[in-house]
mmCIF file of C-alpha atoms in Angstrom:
data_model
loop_
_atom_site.group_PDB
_atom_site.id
_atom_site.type_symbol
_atom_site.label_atom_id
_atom_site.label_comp_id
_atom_site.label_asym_id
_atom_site.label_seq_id
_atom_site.Cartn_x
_atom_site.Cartn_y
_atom_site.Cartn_z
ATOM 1 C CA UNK V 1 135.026 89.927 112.726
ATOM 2 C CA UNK V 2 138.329 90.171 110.946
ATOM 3 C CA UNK V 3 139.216 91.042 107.440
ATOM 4 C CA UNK V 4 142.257 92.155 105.443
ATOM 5 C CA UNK V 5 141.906 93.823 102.362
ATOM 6 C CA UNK V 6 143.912 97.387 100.445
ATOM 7 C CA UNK V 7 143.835 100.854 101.319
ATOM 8 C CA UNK V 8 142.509 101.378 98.087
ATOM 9 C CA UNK V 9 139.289 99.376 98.020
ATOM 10 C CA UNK V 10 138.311 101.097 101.547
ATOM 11 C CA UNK V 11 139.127 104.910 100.185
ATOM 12 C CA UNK V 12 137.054 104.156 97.033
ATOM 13 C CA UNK V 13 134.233 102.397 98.729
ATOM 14 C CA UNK V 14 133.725 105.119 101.241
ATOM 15 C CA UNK V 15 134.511 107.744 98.713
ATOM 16 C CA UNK V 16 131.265 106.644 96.524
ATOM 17 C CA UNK V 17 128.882 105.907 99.729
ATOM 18 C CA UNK V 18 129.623 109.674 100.747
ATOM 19 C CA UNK V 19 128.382 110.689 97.340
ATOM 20 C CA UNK V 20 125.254 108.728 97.049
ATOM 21 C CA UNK V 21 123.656 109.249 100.557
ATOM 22 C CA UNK V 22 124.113 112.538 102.688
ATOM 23 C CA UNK V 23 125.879 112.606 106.101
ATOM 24 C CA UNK V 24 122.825 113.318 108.606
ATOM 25 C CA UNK V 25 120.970 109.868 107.114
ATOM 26 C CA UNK V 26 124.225 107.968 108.222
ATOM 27 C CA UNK V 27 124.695 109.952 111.845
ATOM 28 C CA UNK V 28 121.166 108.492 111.995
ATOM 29 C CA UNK V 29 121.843 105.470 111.769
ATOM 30 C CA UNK V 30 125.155 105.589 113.258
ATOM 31 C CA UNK V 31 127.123 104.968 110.745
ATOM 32 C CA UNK V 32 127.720 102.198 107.347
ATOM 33 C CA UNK V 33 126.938 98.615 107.940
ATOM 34 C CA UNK V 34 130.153 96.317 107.059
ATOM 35 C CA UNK V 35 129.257 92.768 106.617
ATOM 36 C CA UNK V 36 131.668 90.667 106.521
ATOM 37 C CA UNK V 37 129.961 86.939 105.953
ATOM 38 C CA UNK V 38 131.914 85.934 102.726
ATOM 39 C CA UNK V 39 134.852 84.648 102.036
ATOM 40 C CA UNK V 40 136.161 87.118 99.820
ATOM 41 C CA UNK V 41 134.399 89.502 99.787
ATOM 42 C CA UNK V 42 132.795 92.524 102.444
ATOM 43 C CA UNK V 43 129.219 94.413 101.985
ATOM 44 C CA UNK V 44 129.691 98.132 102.934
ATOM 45 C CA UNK V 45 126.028 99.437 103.134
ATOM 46 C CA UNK V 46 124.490 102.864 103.767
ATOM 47 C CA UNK V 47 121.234 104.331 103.777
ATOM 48 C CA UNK V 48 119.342 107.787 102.525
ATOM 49 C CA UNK V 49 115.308 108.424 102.828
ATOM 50 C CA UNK V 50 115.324 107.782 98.794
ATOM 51 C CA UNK V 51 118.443 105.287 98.115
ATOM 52 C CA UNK V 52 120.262 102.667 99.292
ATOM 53 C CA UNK V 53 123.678 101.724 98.600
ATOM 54 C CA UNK V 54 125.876 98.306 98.612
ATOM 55 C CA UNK V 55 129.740 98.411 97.740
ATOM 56 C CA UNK V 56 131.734 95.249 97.225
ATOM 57 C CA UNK V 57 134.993 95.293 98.536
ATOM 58 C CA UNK V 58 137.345 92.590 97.769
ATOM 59 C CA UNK V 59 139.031 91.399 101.081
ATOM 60 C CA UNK V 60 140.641 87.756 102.761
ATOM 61 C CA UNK V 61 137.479 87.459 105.506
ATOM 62 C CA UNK V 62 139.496 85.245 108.410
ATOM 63 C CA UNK V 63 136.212 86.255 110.630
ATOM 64 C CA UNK V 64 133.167 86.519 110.169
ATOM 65 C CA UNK V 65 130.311 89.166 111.307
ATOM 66 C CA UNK V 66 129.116 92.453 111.361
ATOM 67 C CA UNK V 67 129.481 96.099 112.721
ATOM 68 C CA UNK V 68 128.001 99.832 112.055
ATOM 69 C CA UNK V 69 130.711 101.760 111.807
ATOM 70 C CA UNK V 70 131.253 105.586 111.549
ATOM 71 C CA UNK V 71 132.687 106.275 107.960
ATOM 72 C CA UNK V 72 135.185 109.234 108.969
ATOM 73 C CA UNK V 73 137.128 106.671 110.785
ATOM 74 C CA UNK V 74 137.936 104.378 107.493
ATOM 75 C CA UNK V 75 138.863 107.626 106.078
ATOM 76 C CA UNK V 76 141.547 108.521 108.166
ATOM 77 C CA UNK V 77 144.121 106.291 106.177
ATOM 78 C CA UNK V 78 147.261 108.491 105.023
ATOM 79 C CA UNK V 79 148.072 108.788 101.705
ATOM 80 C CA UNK V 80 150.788 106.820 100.115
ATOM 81 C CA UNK V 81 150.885 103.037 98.518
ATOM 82 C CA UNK V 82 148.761 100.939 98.565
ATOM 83 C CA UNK V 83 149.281 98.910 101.458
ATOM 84 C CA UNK V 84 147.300 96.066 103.166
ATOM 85 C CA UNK V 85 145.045 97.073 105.824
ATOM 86 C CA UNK V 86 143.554 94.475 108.554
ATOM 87 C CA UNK V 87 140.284 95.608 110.429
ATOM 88 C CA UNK V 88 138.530 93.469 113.343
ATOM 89 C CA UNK V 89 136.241 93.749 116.049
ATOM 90 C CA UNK V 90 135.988 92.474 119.521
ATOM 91 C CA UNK V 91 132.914 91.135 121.806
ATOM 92 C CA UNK V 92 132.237 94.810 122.557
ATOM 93 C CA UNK V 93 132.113 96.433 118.433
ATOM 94 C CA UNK V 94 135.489 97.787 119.291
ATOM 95 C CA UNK V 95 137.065 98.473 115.750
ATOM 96 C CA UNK V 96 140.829 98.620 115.584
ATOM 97 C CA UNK V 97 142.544 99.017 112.311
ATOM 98 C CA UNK V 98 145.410 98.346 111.472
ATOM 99 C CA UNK V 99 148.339 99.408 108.651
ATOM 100 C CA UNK V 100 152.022 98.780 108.578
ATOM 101 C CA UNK V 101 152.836 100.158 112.103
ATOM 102 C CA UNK V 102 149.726 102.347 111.915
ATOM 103 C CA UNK V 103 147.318 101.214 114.484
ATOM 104 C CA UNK V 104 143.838 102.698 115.489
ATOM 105 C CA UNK V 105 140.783 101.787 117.460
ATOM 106 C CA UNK V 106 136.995 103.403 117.925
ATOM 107 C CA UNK V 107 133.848 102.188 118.943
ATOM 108 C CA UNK V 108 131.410 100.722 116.620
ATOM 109 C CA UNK V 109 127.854 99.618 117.545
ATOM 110 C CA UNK V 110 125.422 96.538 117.217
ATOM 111 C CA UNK V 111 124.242 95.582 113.641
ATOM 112 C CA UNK V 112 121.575 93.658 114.456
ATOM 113 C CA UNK V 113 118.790 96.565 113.948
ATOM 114 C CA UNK V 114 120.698 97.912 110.828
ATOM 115 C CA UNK V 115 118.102 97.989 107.734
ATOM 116 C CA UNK V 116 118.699 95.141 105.200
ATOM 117 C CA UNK V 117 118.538 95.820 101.574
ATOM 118 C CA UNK V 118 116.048 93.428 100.056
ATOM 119 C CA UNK V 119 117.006 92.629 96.647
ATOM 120 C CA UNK V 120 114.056 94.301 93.931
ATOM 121 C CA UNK V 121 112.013 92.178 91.505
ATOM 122 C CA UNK V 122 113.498 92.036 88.307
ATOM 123 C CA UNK V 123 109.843 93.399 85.701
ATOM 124 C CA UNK V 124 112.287 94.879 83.300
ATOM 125 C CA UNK V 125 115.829 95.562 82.738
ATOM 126 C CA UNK V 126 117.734 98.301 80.650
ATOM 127 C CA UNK V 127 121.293 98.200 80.014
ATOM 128 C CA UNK V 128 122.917 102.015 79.601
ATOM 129 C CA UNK V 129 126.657 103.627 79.179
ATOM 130 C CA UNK V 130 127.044 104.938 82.771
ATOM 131 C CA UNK V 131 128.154 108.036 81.231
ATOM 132 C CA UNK V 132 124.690 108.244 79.361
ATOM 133 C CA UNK V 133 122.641 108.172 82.788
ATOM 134 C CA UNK V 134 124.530 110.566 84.426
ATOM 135 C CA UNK V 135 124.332 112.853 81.605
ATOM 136 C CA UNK V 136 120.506 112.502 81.238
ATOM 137 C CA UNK V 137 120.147 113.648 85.135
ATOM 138 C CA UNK V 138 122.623 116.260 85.091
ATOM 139 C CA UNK V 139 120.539 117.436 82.290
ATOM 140 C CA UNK V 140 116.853 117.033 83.872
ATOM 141 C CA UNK V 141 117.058 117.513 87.138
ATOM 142 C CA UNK V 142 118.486 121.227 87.777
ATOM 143 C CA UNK V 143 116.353 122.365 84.895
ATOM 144 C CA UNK V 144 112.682 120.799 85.235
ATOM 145 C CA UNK V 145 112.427 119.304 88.782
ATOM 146 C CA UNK V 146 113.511 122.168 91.329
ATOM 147 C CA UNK V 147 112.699 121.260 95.154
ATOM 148 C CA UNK V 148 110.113 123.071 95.572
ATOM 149 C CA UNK V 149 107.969 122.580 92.287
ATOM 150 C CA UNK V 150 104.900 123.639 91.146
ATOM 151 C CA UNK V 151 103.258 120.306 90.889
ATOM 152 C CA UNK V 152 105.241 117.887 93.084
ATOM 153 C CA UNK V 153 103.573 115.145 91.688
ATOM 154 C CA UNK V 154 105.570 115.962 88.915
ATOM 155 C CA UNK V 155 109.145 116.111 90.278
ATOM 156 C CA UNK V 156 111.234 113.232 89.074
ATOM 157 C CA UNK V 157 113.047 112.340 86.085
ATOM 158 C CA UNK V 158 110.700 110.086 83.666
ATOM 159 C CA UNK V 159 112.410 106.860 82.062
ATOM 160 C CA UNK V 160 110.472 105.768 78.907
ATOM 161 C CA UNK V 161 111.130 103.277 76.194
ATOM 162 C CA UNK V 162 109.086 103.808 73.162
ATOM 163 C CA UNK V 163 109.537 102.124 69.542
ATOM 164 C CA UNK V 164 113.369 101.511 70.327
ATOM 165 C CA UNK V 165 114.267 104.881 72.067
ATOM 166 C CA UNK V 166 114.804 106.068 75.500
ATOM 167 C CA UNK V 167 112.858 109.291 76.479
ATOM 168 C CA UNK V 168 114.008 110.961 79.405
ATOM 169 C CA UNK V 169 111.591 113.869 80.954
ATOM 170 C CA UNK V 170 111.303 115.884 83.318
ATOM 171 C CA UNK V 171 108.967 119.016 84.780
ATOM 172 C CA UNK V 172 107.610 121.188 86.990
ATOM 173 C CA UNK V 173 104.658 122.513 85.392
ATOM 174 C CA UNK V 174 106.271 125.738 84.076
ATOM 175 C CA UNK V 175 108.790 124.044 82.214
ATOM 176 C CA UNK V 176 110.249 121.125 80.743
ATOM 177 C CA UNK V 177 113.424 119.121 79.822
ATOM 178 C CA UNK V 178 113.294 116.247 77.043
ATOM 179 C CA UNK V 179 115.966 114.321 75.899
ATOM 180 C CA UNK V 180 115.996 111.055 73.805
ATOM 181 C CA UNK V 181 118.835 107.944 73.260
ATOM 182 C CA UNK V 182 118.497 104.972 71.653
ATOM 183 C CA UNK V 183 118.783 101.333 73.313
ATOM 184 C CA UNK V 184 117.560 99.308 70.410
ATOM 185 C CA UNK V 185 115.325 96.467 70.844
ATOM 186 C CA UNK V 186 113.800 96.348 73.915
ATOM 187 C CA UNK V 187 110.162 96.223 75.154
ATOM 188 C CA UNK V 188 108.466 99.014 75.995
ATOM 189 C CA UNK V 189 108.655 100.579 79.841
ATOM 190 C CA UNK V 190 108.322 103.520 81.750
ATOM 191 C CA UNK V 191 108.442 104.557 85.411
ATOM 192 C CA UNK V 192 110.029 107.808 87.262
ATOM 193 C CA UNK V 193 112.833 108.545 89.545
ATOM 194 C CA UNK V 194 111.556 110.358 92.486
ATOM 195 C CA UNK V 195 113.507 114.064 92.549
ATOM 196 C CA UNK V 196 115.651 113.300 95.329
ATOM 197 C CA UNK V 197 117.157 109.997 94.148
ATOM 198 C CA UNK V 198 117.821 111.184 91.059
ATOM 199 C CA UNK V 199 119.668 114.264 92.695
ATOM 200 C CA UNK V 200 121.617 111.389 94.864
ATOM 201 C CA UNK V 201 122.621 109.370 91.519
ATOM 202 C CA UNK V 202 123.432 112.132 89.830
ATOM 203 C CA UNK V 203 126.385 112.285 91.998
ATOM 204 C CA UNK V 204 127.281 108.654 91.777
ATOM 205 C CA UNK V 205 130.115 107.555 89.167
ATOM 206 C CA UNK V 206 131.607 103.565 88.745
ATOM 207 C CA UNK V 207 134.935 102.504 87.082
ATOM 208 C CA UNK V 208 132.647 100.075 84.955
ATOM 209 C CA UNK V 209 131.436 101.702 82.003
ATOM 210 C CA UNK V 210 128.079 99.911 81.788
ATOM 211 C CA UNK V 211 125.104 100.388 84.200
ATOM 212 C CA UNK V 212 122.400 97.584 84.653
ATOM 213 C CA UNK V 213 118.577 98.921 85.261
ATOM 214 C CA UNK V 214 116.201 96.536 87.015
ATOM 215 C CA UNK V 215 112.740 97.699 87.336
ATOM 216 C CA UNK V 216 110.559 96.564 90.007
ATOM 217 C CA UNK V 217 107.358 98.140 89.316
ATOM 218 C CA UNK V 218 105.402 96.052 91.727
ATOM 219 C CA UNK V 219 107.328 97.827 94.561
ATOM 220 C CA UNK V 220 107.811 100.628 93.302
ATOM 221 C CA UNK V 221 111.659 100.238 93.342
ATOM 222 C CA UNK V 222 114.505 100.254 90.663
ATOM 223 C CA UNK V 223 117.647 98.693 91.037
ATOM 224 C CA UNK V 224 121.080 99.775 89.378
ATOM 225 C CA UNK V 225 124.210 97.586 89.213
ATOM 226 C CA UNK V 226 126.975 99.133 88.822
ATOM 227 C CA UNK V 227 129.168 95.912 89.195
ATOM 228 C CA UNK V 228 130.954 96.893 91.780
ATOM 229 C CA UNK V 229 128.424 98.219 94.075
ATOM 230 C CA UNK V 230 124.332 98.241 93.656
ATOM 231 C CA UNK V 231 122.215 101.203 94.331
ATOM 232 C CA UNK V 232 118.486 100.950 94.967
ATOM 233 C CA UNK V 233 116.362 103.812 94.298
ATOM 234 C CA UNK V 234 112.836 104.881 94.718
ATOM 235 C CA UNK V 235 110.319 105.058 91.681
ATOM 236 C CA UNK V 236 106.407 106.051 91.497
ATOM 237 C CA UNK V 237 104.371 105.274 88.357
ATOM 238 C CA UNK V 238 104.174 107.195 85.714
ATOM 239 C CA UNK V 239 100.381 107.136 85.485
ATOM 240 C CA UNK V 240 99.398 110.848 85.586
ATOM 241 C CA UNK V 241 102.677 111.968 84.648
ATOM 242 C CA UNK V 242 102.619 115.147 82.125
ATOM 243 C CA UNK V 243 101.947 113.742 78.438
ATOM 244 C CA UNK V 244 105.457 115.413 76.563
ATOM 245 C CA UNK V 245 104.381 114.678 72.813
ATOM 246 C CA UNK V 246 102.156 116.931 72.280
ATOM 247 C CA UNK V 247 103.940 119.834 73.693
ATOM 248 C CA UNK V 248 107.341 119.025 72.192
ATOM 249 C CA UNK V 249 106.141 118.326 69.012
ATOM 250 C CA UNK V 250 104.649 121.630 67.307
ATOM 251 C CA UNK V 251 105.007 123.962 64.498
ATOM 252 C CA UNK V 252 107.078 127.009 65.365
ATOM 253 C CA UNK V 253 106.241 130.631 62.999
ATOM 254 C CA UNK V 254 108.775 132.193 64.704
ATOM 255 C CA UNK V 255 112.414 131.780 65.365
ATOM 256 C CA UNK V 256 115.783 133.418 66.007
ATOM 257 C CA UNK V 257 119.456 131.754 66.175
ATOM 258 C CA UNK V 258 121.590 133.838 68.731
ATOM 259 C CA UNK V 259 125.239 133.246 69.374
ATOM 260 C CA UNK V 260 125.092 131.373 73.120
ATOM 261 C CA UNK V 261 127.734 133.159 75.006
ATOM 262 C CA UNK V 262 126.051 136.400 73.785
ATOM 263 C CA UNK V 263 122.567 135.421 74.989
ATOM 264 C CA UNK V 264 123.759 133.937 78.437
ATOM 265 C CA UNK V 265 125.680 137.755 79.227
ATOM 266 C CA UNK V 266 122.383 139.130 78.642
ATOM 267 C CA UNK V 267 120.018 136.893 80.275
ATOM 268 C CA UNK V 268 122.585 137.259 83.477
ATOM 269 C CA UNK V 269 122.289 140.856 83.288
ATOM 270 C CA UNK V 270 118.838 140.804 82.828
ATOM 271 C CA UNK V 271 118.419 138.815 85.836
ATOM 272 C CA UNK V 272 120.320 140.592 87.472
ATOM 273 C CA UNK V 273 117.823 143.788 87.061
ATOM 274 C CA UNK V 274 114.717 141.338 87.748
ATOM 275 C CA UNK V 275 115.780 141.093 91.431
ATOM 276 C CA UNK V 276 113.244 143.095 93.522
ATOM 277 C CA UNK V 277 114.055 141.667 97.051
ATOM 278 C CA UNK V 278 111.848 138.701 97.245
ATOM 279 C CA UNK V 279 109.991 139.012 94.140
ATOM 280 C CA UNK V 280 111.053 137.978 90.296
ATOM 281 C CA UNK V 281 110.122 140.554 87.792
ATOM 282 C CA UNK V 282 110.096 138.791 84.328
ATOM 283 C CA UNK V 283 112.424 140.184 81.207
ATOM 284 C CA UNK V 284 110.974 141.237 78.211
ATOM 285 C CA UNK V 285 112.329 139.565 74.553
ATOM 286 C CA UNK V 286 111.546 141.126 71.486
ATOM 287 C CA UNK V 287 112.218 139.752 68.293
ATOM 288 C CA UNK V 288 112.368 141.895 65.616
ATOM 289 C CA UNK V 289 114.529 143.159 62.107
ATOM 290 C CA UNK V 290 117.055 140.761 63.284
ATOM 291 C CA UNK V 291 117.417 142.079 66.648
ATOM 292 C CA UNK V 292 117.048 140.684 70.100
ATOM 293 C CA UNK V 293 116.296 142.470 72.621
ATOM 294 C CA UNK V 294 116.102 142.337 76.317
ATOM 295 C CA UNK V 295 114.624 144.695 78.592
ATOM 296 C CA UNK V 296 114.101 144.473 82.234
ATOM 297 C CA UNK V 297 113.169 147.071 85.522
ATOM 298 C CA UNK V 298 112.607 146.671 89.478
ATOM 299 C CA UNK V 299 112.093 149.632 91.653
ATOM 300 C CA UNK V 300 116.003 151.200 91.502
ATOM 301 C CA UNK V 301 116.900 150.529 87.978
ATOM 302 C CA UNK V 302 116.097 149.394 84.312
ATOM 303 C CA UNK V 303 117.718 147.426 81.018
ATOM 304 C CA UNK V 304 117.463 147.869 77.506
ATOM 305 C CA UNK V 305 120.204 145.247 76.306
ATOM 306 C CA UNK V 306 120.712 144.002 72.726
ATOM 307 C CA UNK V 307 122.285 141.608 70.275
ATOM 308 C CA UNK V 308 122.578 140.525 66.391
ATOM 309 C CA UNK V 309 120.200 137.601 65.905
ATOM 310 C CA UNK V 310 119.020 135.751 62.728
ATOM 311 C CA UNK V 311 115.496 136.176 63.208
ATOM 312 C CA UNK V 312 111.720 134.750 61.246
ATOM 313 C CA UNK V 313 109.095 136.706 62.744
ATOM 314 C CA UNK V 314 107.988 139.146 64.985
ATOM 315 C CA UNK V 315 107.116 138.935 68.748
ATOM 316 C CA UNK V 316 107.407 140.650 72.535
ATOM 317 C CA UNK V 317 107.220 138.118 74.835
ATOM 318 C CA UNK V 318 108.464 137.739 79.079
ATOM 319 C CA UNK V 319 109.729 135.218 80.941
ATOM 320 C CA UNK V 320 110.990 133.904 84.394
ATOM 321 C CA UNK V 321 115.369 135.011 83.647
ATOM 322 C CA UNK V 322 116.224 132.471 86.720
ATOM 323 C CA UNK V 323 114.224 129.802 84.368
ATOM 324 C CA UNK V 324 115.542 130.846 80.954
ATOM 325 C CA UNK V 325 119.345 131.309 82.373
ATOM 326 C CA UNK V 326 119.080 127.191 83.752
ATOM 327 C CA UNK V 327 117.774 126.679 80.222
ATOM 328 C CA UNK V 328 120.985 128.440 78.481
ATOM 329 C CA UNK V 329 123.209 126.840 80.689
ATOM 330 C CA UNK V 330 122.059 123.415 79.927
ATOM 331 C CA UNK V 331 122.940 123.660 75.738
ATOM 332 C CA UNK V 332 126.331 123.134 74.601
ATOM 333 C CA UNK V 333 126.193 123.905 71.111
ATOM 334 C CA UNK V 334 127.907 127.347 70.507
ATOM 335 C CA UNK V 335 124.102 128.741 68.610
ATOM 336 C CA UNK V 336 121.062 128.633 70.542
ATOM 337 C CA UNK V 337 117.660 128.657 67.919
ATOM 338 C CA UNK V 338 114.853 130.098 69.972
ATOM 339 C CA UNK V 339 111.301 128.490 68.337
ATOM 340 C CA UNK V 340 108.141 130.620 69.258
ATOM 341 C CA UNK V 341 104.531 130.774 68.248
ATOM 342 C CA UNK V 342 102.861 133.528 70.405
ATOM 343 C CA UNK V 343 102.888 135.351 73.479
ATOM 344 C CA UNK V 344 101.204 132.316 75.274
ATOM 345 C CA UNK V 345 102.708 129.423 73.815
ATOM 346 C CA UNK V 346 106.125 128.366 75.249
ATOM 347 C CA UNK V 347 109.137 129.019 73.883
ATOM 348 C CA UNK V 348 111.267 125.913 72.796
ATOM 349 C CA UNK V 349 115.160 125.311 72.621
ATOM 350 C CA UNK V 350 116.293 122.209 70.475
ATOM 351 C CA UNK V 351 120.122 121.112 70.955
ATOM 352 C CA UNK V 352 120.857 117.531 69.548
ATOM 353 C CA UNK V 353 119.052 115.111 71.827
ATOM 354 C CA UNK V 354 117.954 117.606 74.083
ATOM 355 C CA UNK V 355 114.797 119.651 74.005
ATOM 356 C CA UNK V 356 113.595 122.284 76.348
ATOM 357 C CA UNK V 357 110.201 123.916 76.809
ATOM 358 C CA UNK V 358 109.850 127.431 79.182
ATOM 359 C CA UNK V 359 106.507 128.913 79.548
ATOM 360 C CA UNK V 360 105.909 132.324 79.350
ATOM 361 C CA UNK V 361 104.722 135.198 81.991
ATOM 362 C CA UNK V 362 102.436 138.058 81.391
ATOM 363 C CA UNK V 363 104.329 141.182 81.013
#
């Protein structure tokens, strides 16, 4: 095998595979597959348990064939222009590189047992601003699908396209993240990410604005194109999945608009004080005259914190402060408008797109 190609296509190529899939899957395998079978172009591929990743680099193939190849080794390029770099392999997967006077060799091994990526069937497709998707799991997946859940059958991000909108949900039984886009006219769909490929993507960004969904729901796969590389990702069905209308949409009698940074400083203090070694004591809020408090106690020490709030209604109510700090920390507008209804009925944070359900604890 011999190709020449630019140090820039190899750093950015590795530089995205070492994102999507973690390092002890590759040492596993021993390594990335390069694939050099084209005539311009070379398949860099990589493996996790949940994804699987193909990046097209641009190169002048001279040779053809195949080698696994430890990443770390493509990596040790030095910084500077972009020059041309030439890598080749002998009868016995020896890999030399080379670049300018630069010259290196290391051992690669056999591809022949390598996994192939089989390409998904195409069910569905969804076309979505890159930007948009990661956004969607950054938002879902620290809040509503921890590793440890309470109902694992629950943990993944849902994808569902309803009457010209994209709902996005996730859960773990105690709480729940909903956000919605819309994609205009296409057909209705729906199928979920498994938790830890949509904790992979999240970490995955292109140069090419646009991302291409296929769905394959007959295996249970999805495929996203990226353009310059394709990533395929587990899915299960979303039969059984947690119905979200009917506990987003609800009458509230209660509410109170806090100032954000204000909340978050006492949330993290009350936190702090819910601490007792291994256990989580909830925090107390009570809503009253238009003033919220927080109080909060373990074994050593207790809170009484408070802040100016514009407040409809009365009610003392506790929850989880790990739970309801992730659920601060995912709103960006500077007001946070807490919706209520009763001590057992969760409490509900609207920003924008973005809705976010915490149930309560007994206190």
């Amino acid at each position: 095998m011999k190709f020449r190609t630019f140090k820039y296509n190899i750093i950015r190529a590795i530089k995205v595979i070492n994102h999507a899939v973690n390092a002890e899957t590759m040492k596993m395998l021993g390594g990335i597959l390069i694939d050099a079978n084209a005539p311009d172009m070379v398949e860099l591929t990589a493996y996790s348990n949940d994804i699987k990743i193909k990046y097209y680099v641009h190169a002048d193939v001279e040779q053809k064939g195949t080698v696994v190849c430890n990443p770390k080794y493509l990596m040790n390029i030095s910084k500077g222009e972009n020059m041309e770099v030439i890598i080749s392999t002998d009868k016995d997967n020896v890999i030399e590189m080379k670049i300018g006077t630069y010259k290196q060799k290391w051992q690669g091994t056999v591809a022949e047992n390598y996994p192939k990526i089989s390409m998904p069937e195409c069910n569905n497709e969804l076309m979505l601003e890159q930007e948009r998707f990661r956004e969607i799991l950054t938002k879902t997946v620290p809040f509503a699908a921890p590793t440890v859940g309470y109902r694992p059958q629950y943990n993944g991000v849902l994808f569902d396209i309803k009457n010209e909108t994209l709902h996005n949900v996730s859960t773990d039984g105690k709480r729940m993240a909903h956000i919605t886009t819309p994609v205009g006219t296409y057909g209705n769909m729906s199928f979920v990410i498994t938790l830890p490929a949509a904790k992979e993507l999240c970490r995955i960004e292109s140069e090419n604005p646009l991302l291409r969904i296929v769905v394959d729901n007959t295996n249970m796969r999805l495929l996203l194109d990226y353009s310059e590389f394709i990533v395929v990702a587990s899915t299960f069905n979303e039969n059984g999945y947690v119905k979200y209308d009917n506990m987003m949409n609800r009458e509230s009698d209660i509410t109170a608009t806090v100032k954000r940074a204000e909340f978050m400083q006492m949330i993290e203090r009350g936190k702090f004080v819910s601490e007792q070694g291994k256990t989580k004591v909830p925090v107390t809020l009570e809503l009253k005259d238009d003033v919220l408090k927080c109080n909060g106690r373990n074994i050593r020490c207790q809170l009484k914190d408070e802040i100016d709030a514009d407040i409809a209604g009365n009610i003392k109510i506790g929850f989880n402060a790990d739970f309801l700090m992730d659920m601060i920390k995912t709103i960006r507008s500077d007001n946070v408008v807490l919706e209520l209804k009763s001590q057992k009925d969760a409490l509900i944070i609207k920003d924008g797109d973005t809705e976010l359900l915490l149930l309560p604890v007994i206190v």
